[in-house]
mmCIF file of C-alpha atoms in Angstrom:
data_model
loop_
_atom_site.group_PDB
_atom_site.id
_atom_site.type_symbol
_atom_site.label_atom_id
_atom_site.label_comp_id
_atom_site.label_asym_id
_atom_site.label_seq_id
_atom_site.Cartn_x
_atom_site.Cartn_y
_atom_site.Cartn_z
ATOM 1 C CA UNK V 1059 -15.933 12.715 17.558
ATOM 2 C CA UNK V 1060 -17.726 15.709 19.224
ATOM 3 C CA UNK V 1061 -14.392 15.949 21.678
ATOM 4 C CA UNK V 1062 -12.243 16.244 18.631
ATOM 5 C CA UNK V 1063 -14.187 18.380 16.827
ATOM 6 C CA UNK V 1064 -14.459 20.630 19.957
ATOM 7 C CA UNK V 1065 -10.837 21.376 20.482
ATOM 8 C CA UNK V 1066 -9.628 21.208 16.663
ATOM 9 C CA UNK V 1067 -12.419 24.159 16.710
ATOM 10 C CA UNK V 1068 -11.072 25.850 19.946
ATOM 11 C CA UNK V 1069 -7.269 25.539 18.034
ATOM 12 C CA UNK V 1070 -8.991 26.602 14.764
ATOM 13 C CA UNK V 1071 -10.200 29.692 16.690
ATOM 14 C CA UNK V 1072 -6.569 30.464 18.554
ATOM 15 C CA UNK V 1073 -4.831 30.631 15.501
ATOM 16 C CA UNK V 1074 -7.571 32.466 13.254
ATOM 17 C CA UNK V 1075 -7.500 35.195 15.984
ATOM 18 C CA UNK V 1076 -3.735 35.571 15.214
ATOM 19 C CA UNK V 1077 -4.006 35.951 11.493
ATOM 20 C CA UNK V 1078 -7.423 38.847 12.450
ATOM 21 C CA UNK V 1079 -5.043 40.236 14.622
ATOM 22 C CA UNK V 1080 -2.113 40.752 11.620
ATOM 23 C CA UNK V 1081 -4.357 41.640 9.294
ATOM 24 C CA UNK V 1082 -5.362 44.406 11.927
ATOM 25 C CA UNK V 1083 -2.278 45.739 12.255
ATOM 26 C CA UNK V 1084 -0.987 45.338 8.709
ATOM 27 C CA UNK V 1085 1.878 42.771 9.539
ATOM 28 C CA UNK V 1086 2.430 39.548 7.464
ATOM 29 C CA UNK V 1087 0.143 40.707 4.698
ATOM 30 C CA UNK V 1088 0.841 39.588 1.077
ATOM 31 C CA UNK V 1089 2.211 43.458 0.508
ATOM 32 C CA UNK V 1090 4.600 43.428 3.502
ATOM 33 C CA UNK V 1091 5.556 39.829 2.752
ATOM 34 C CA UNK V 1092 6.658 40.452 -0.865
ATOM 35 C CA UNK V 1093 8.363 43.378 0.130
ATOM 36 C CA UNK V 1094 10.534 41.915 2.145
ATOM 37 C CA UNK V 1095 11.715 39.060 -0.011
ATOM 38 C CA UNK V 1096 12.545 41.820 -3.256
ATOM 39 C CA UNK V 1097 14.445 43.461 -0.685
ATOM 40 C CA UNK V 1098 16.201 40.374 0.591
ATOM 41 C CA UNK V 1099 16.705 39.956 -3.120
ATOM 42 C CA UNK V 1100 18.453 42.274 -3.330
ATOM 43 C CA UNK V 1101 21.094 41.239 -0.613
ATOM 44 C CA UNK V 1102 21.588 37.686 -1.264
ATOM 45 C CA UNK V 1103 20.193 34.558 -2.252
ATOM 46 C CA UNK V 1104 21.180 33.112 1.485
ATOM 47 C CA UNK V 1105 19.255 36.175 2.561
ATOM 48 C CA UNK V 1106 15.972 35.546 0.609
ATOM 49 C CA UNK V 1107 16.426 31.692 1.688
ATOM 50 C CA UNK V 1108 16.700 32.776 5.191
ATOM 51 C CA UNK V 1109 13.613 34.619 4.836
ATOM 52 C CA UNK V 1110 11.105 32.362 3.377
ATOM 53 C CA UNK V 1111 12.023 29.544 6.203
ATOM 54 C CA UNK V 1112 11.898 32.147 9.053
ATOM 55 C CA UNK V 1113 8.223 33.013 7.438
ATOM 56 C CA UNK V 1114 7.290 29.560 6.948
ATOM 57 C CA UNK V 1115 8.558 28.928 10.531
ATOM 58 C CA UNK V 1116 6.627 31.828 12.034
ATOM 59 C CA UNK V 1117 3.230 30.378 10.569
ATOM 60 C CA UNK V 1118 3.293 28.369 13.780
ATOM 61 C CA UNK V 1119 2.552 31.359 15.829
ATOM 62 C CA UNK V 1120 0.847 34.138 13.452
ATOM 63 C CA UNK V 1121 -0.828 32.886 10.232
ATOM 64 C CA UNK V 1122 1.173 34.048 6.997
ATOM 65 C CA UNK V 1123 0.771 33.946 3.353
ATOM 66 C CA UNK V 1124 1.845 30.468 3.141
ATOM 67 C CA UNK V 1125 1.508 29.506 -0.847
ATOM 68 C CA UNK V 1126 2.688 33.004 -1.613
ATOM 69 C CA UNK V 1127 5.684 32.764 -0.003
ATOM 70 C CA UNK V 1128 6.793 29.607 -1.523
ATOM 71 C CA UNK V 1129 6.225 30.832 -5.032
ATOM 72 C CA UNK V 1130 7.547 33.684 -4.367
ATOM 73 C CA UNK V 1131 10.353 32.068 -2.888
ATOM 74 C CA UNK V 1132 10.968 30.019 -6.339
ATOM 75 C CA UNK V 1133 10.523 32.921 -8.357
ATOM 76 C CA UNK V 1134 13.984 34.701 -6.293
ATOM 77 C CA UNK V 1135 15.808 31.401 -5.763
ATOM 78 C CA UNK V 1136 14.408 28.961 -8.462
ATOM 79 C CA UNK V 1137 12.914 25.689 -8.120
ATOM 80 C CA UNK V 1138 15.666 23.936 -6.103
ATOM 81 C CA UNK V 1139 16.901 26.617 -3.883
ATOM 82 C CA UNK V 1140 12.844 27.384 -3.256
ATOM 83 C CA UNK V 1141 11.524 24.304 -2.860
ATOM 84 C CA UNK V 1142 14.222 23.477 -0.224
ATOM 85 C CA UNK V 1143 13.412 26.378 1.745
ATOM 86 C CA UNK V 1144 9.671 25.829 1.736
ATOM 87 C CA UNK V 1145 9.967 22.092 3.147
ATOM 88 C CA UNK V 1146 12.620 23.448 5.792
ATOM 89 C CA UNK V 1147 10.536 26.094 7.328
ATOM 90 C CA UNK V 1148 7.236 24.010 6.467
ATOM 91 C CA UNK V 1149 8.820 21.441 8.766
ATOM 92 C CA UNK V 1150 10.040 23.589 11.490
ATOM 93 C CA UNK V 1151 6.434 24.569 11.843
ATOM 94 C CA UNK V 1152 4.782 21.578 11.687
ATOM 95 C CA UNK V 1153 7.541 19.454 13.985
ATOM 96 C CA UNK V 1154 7.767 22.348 16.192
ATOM 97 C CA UNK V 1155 4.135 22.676 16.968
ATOM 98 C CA UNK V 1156 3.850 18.411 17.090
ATOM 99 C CA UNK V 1157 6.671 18.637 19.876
ATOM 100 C CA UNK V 1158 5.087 21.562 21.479
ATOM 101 C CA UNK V 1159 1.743 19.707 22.096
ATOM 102 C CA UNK V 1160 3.345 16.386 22.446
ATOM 103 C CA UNK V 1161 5.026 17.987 25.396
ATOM 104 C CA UNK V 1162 2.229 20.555 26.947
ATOM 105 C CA UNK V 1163 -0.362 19.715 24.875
ATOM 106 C CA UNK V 1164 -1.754 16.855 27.575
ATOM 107 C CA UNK V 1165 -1.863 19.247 30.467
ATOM 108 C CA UNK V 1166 -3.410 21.580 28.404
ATOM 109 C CA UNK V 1167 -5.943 19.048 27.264
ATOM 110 C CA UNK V 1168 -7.168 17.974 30.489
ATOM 111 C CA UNK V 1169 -8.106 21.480 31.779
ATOM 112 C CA UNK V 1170 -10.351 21.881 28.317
ATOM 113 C CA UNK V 1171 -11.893 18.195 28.589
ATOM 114 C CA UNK V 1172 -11.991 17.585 32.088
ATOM 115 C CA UNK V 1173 -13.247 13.651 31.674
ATOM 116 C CA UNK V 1174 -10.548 11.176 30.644
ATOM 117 C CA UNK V 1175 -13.329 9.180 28.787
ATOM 118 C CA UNK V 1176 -14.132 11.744 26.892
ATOM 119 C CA UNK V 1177 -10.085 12.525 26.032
ATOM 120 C CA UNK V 1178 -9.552 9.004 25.071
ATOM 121 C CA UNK V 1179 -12.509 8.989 22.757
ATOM 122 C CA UNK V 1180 -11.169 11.751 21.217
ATOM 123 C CA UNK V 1181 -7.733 9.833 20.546
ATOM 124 C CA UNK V 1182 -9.363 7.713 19.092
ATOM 125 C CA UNK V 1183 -11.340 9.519 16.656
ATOM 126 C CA UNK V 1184 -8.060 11.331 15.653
ATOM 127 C CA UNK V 1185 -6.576 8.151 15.003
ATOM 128 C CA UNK V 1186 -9.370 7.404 12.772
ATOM 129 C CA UNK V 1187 -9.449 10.729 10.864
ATOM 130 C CA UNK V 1188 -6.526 12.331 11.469
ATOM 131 C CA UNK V 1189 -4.469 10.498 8.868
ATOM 132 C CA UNK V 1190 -6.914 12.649 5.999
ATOM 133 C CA UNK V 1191 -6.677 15.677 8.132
ATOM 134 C CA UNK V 1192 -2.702 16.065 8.143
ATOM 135 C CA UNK V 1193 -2.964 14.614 4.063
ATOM 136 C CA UNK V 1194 -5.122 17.265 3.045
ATOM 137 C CA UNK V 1195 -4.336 19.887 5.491
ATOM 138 C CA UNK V 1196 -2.872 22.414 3.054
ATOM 139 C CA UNK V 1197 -6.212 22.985 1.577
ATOM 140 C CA UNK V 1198 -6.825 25.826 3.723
ATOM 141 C CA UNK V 1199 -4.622 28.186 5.792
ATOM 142 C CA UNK V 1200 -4.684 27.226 9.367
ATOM 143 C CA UNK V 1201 -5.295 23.422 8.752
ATOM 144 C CA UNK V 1202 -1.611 22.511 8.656
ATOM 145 C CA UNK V 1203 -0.627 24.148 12.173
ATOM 146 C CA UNK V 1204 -3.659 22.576 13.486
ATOM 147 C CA UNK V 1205 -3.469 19.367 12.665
ATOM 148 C CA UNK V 1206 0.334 19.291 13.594
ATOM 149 C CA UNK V 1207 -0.512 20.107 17.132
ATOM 150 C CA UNK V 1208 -3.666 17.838 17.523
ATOM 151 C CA UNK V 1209 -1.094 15.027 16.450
ATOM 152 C CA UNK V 1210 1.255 15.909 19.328
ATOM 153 C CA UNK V 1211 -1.287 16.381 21.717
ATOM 154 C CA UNK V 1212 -3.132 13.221 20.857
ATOM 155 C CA UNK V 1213 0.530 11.132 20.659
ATOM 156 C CA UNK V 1214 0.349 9.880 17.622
ATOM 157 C CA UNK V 1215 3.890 8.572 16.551
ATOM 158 C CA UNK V 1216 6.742 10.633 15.277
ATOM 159 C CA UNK V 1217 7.168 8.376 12.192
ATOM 160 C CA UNK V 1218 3.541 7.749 11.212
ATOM 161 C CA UNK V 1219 3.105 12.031 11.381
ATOM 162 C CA UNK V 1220 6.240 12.500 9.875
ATOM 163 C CA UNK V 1221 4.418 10.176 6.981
ATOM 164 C CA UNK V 1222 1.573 11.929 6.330
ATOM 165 C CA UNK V 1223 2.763 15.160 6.037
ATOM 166 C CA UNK V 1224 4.956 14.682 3.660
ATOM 167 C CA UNK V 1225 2.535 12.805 1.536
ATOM 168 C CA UNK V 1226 0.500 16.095 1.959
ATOM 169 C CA UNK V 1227 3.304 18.796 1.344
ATOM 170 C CA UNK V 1228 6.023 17.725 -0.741
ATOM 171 C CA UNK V 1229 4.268 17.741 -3.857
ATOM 172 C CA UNK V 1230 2.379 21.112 -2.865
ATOM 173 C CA UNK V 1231 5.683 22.471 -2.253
ATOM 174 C CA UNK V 1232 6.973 21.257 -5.051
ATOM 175 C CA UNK V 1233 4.215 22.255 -7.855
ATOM 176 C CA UNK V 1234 4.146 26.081 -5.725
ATOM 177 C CA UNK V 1235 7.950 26.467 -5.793
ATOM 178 C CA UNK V 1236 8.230 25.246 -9.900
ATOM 179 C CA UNK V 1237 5.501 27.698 -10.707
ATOM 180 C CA UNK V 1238 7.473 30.175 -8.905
ATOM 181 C CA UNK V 1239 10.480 29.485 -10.887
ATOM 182 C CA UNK V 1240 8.878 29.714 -13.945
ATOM 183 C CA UNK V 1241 6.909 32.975 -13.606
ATOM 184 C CA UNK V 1242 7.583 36.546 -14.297
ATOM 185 C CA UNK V 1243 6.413 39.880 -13.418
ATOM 186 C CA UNK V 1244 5.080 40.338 -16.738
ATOM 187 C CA UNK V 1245 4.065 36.258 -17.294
ATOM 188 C CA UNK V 1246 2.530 35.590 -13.506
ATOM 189 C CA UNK V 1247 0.035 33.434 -14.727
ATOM 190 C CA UNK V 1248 2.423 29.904 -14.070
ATOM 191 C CA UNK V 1249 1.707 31.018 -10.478
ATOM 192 C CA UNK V 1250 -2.034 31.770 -10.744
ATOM 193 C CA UNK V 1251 -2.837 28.493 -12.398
ATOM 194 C CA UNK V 1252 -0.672 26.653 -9.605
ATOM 195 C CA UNK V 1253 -2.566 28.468 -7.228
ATOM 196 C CA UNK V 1254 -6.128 27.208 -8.319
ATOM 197 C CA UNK V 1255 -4.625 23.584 -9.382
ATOM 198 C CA UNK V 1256 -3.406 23.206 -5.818
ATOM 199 C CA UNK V 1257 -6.505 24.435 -3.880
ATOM 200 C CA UNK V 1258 -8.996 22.645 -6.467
ATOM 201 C CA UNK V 1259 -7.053 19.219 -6.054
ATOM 202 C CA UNK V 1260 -7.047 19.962 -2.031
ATOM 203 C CA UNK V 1261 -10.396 20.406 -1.445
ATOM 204 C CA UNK V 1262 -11.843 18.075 -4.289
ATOM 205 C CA UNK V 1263 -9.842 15.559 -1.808
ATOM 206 C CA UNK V 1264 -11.524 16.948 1.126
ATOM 207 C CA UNK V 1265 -14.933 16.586 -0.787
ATOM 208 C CA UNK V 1266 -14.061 12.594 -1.852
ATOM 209 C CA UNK V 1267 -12.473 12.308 1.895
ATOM 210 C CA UNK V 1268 -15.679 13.398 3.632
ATOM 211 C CA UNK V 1269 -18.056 11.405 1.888
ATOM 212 C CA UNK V 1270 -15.860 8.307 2.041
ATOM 213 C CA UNK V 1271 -15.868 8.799 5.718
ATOM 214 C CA UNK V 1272 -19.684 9.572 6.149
ATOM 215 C CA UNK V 1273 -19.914 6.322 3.647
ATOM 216 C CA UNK V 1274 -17.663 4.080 6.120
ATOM 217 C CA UNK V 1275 -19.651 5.104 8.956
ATOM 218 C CA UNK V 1276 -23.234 4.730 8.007
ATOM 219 C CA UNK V 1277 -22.031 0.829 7.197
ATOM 220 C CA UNK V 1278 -20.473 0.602 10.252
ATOM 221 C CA UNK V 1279 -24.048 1.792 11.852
ATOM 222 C CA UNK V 1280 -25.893 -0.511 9.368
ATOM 223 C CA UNK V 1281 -23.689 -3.536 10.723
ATOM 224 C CA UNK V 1282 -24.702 -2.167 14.427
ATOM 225 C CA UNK V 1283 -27.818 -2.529 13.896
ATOM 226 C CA UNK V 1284 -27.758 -5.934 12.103
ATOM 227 C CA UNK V 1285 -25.808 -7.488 14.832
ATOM 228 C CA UNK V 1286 -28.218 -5.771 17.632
ATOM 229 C CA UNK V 1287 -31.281 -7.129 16.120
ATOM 230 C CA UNK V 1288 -29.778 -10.762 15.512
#
């Protein structure tokens, strides 16, 4: 578990440096990004869908405004339209970076964690956790990237990724896109209540998540023990 948590912090820290450095230099901000969708507005709907999935895409690289976007993006296209561009460029970033690390990620790996016991162990306590990780991932910015590229780099299995994240983000796509849809400049608060719905339910899951797992493994320990001393 200390491998694991090691590099998810080392990958934590890569792409937190990216959204200090746009914040830095004013690019991708909540301003520029709304901007830039009321004047692709003003264009097109095409043009507006074309935006949100090229800034849901880019997430992979530079952190971005991810929930804003998406209701944002149902407020100018509507539920539908916005909800099918948010899982589209969700995806793109979260298959792109699995396939990225599923390719590069192991060479990568080794010259971070040098000993293959320790790389195996940490396989293995992403196959334990991960699951939860890539579920709940949307709770916080970063997460979702993150735990899309530890799944590559750790192999775990197209289909059984492709699972769990959309057990984690279709329905907070869908709930940010509707609340989208139904605000208005004057009415925004359909979107503000989304917004603290979706982050409360997130990280009331990480909360039951952690102390399930902290739960499962003091038992295992307990049993351990019991079996050591008989």
């Amino acid at each position: 578990m200390k491998t694991l948590l090691k590099v998810m912090i080392g990958l934590a820290l890569a792409f937190a440096s990216t959204f200090l450095m746009g914040r830095a230099l004013g690019i991708l901000t909540e301003d520029n990004v709304r901007l830039w969708l009321e004047t692709a507005s003003t264009l097109s709907a095409l043009t507006v869908f074309a935006v949100v999935v090229s800034l849901l895409f880019i997430d992979l690289f530079v952190a971005v405004p991810t929930l804003t976007i998406v209701i944002l993006g149902g407020y100018f296209l509507g539920f539908e339209l916005g909800f099918l561009a948010a899982m589209i460029g969700s995806a793109l970033a979260a298959f792109g970076g699995y396939a990225i690390c599923r390719t590069w990620g192991e060479r990568a790996l080794a010259k971070v964690v040098r000993d293959e016991t320790q790389r195996s162990e940490m396989r293995r306590s992403f196959e334990a956790h991960g699951p939860g990780m890539i579920i709940l991932a949307r709770a916080a910015p970063i997460l979702p990237e993150m735990t899309a590229c530890m799944a590559g780099m750790t192999r775990m299995g197209l289909v059984r990724f492709a699972l769990f994240w959309i057990v984690g983000t279709l329905p907070y796509m869908g709930i940010a896109a509707y609340a989208g849809s139904v605000s208005t400049l004057d009415d925004p608060m359909p979107a503000i209540y989304a917004a603290l719905f979706l982050y409360g339910v997130m990280w009331l899951g990480w909360l039951i998540y952690r102390r399930t797992r902290m739960a499962s493994s003091k038992a295992d320990s307990a049993d351990s023990c019991s079996s050591g001393a008989v």
